[in-house]
Short mmCIF file of C-alpha atoms and ligand atoms in Angstrom, two decimals:
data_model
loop_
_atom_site.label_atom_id
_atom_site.label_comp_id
_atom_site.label_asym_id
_atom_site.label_seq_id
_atom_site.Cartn_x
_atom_site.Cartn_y
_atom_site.Cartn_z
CA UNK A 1 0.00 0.00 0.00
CA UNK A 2 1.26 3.58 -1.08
CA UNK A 3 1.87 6.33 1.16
CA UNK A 4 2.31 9.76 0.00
CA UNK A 5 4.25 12.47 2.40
CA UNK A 6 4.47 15.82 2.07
CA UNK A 7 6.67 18.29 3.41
CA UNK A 8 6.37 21.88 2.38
CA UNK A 9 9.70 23.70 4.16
CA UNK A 10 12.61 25.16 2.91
CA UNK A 11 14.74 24.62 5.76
CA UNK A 12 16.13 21.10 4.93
CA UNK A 13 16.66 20.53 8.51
CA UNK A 14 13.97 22.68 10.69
CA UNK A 15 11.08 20.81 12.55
CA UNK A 16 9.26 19.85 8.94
CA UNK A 17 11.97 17.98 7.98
CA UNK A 18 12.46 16.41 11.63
CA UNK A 19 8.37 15.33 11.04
CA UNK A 20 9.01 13.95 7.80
CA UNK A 21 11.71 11.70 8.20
CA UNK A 22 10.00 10.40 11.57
CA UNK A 23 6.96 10.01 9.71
CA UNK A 24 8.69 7.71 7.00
CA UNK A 25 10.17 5.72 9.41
CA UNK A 26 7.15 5.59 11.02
CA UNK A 27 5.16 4.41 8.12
CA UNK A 28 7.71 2.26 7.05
CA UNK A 29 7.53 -0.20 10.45
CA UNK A 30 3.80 -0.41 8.78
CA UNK A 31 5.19 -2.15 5.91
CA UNK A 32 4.10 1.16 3.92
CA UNK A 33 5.48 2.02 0.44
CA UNK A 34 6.38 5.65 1.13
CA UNK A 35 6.86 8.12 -1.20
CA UNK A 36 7.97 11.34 0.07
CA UNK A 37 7.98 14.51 -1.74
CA UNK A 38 8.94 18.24 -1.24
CA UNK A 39 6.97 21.00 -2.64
CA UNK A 40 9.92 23.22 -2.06
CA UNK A 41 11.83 21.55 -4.79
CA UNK A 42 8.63 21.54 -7.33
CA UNK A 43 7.55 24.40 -9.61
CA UNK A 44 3.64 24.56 -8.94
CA UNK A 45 2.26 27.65 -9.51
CA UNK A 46 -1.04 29.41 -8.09
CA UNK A 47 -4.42 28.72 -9.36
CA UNK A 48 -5.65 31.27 -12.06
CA UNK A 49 -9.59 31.29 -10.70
CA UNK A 50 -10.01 30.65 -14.93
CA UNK A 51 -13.56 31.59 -16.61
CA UNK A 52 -15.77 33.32 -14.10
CA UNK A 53 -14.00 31.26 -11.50
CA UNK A 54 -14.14 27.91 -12.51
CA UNK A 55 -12.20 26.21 -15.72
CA UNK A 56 -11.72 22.91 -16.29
CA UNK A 57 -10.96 21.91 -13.14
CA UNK A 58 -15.11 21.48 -12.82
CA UNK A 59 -15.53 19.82 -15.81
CA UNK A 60 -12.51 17.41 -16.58
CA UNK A 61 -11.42 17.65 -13.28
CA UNK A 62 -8.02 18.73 -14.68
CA UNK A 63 -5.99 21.94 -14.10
CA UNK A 64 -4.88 23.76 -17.37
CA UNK A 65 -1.66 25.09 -15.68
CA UNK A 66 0.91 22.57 -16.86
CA UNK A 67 3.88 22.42 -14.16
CA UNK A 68 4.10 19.89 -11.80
CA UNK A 69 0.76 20.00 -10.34
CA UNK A 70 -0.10 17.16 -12.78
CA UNK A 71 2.56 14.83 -12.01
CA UNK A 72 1.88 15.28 -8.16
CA UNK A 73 -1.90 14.67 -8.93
CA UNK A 74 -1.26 11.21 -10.12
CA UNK A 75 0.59 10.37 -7.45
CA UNK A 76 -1.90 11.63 -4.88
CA UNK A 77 -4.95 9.77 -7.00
CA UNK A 78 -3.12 6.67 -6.80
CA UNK A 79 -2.24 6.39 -3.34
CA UNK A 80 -3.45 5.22 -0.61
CA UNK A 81 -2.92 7.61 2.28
CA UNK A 82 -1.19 10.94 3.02
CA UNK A 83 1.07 12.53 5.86
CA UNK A 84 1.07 15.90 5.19
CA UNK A 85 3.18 18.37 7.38
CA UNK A 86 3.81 21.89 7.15
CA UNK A 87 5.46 24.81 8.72
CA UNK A 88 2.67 27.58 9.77
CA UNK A 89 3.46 30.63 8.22
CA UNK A 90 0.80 33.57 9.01
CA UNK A 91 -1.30 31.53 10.81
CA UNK A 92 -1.84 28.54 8.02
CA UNK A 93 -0.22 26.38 5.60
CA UNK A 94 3.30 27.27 4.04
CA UNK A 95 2.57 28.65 0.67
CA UNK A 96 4.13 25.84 -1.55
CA UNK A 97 1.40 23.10 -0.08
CA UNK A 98 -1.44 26.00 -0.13
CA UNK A 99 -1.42 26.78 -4.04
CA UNK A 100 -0.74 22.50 -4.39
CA UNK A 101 -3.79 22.19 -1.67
CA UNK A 102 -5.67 24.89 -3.77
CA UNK A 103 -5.66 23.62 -7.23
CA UNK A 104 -5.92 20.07 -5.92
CA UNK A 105 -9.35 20.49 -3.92
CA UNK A 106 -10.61 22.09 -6.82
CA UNK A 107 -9.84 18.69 -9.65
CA UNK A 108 -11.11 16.39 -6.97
CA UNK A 109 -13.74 18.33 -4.97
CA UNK A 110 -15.51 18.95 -8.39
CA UNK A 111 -15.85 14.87 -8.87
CA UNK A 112 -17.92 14.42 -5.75
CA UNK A 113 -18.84 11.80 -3.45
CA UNK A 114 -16.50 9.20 -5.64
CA UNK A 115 -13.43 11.66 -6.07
CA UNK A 116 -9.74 9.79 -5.98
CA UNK A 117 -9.21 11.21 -2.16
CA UNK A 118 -12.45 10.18 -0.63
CA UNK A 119 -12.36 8.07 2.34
CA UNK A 120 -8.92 8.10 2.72
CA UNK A 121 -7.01 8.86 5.85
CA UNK A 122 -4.91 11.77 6.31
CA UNK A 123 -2.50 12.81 9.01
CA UNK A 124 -1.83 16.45 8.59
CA UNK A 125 1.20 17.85 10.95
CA UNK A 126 1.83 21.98 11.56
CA UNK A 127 5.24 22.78 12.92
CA UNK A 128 4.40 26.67 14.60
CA UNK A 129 7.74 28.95 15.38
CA UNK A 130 8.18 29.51 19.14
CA UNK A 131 5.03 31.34 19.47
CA UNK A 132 3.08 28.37 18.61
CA UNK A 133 0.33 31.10 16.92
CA UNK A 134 -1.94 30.10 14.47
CA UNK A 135 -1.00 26.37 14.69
CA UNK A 136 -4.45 25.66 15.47
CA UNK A 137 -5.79 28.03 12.58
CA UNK A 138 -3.55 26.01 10.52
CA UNK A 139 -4.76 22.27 11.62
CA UNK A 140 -8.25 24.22 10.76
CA UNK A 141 -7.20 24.87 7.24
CA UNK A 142 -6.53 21.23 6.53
CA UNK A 143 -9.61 19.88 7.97
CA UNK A 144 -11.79 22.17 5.40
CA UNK A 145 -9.70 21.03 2.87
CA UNK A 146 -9.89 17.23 3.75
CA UNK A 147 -13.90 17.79 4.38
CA UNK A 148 -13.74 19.39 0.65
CA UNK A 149 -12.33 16.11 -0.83
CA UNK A 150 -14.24 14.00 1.55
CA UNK A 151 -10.79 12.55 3.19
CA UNK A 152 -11.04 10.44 6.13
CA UNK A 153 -9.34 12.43 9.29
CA UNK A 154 -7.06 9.82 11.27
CA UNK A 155 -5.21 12.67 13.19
CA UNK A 156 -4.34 16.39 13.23
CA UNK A 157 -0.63 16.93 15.25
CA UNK A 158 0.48 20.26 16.90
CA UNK A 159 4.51 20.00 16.87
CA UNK A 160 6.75 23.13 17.92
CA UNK A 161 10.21 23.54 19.80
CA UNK A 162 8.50 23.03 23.16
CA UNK A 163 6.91 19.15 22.79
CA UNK A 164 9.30 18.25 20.42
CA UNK A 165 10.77 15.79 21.70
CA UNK A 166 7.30 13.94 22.06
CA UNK A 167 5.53 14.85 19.05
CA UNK A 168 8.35 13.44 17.12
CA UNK A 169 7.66 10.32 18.86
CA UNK A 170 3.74 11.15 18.14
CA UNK A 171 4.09 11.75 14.70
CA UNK A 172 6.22 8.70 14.37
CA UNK A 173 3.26 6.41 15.66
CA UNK A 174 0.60 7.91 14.17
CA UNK A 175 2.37 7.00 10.38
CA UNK A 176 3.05 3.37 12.29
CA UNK A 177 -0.53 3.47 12.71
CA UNK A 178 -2.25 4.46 9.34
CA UNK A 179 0.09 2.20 7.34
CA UNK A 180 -0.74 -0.66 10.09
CA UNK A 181 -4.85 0.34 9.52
CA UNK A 182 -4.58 0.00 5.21
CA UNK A 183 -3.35 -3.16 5.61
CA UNK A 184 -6.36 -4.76 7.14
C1 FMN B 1 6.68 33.88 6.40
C2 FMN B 1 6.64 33.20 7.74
C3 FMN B 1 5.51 33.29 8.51
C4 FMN B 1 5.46 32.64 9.74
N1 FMN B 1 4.31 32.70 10.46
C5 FMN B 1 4.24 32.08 11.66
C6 FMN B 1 3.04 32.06 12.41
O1 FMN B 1 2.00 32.57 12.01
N2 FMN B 1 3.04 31.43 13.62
C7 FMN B 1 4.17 30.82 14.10
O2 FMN B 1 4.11 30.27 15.21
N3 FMN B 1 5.31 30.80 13.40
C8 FMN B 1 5.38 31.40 12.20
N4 FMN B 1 6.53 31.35 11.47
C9 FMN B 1 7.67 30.57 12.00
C10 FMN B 1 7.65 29.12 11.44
O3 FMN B 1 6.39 28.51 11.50
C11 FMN B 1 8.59 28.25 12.27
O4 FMN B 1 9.88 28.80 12.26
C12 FMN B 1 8.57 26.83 11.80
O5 FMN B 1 8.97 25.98 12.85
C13 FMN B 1 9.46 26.65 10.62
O6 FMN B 1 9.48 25.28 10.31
P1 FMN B 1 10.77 24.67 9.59
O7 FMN B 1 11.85 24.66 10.65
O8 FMN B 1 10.34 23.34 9.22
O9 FMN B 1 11.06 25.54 8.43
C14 FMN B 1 6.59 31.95 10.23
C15 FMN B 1 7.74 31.88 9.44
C16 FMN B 1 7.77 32.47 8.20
C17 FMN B 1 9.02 32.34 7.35
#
């Protein structure tokens, strides 16, 4: 079973990066096929809003922007379940998984009930600064998004440099977890 993670940082070694190599191993010990993936290191532009504010994203559940939104689509159609982690910037998602989040809502949310994410589990992971503001605001962005595509929510993790040290360990389990829970 294939397991998609997503880091959207471009610190290579800040608290994302910590989550997503804990969540790897993590989904690993579940016998997972993982394949990881940075958004930093992709070229995927904003949506455009085409037409009056829908294009073909509502029909052909497509995006006519071609950069590597449409590789990373496949990928997330054909897998099983997602570990997605961010840093919080201004209160929500970085903005490299936002305009991927954005443009991918719209292909699959368009499809309905039967879209390729529905009734799959997520774990979505925000990595605050010190503050720890708008790491909640941030979790809150994901779940609209996964109750856009109809996602299954199998856990929402608050990580920053005060429970780091167990969160780590948290975010490590939970990926044990959801691989362990596709295999039954
Ligand atoms: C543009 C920008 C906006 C940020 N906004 C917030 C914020 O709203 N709340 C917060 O706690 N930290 C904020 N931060 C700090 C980052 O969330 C924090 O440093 C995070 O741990 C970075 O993760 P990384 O080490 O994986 O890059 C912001 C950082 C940047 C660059």
């Amino acid at each position: 079973m294939k397991i998609v993670i997503l880091t959207s940082s471009p610190n290579k070694d800040g608290l994302t990066s910590a989550c997503g190599a804990e969540a790897k191993i993590g989904a690993e010990l579940g016998s997972a096929d993982v394949i990881q993936i940075d958004l930093n290191e992709l070229n995927i532009s904003s949506c455009h809003s085409c037409g009056n504010g829908w294009g073909q994203c509502r029909d052909i559940h497509t995006c006519c922007i071609e950069d590597d939104f449409q590789k990373l689509h496949e990928v997330m159609r054909e897998a099983d379940g997602y570990i997605i982690i961010t840093p919080v910037y201004w209160h929500d998602m970085s903005e490299s998984l936002k305009v991927f989040i954005d443009r991918l809502r719209r292909c699959e949310a368009s499809k309905g009930d039967m879209n390729d994410l529905s009734g799959k589990p997520f774990i979505c992971v925000a990595a605050p600064g010190g503050s720890g503001n708008g790491g909640i605001s941030c979790l809150a962005s994901f779940e609209r998004f996964i109750d856009h595509v109809k996602g299954v929510k199998y856990d929402f993790i608050y990580i920053s440099r005060r429970n780091r040290d167990y969160k780590l360990s948290a975010v490590r389990e939970a990926s044990r977890s959801i691989a362990e829970s596709l295999k039954l």
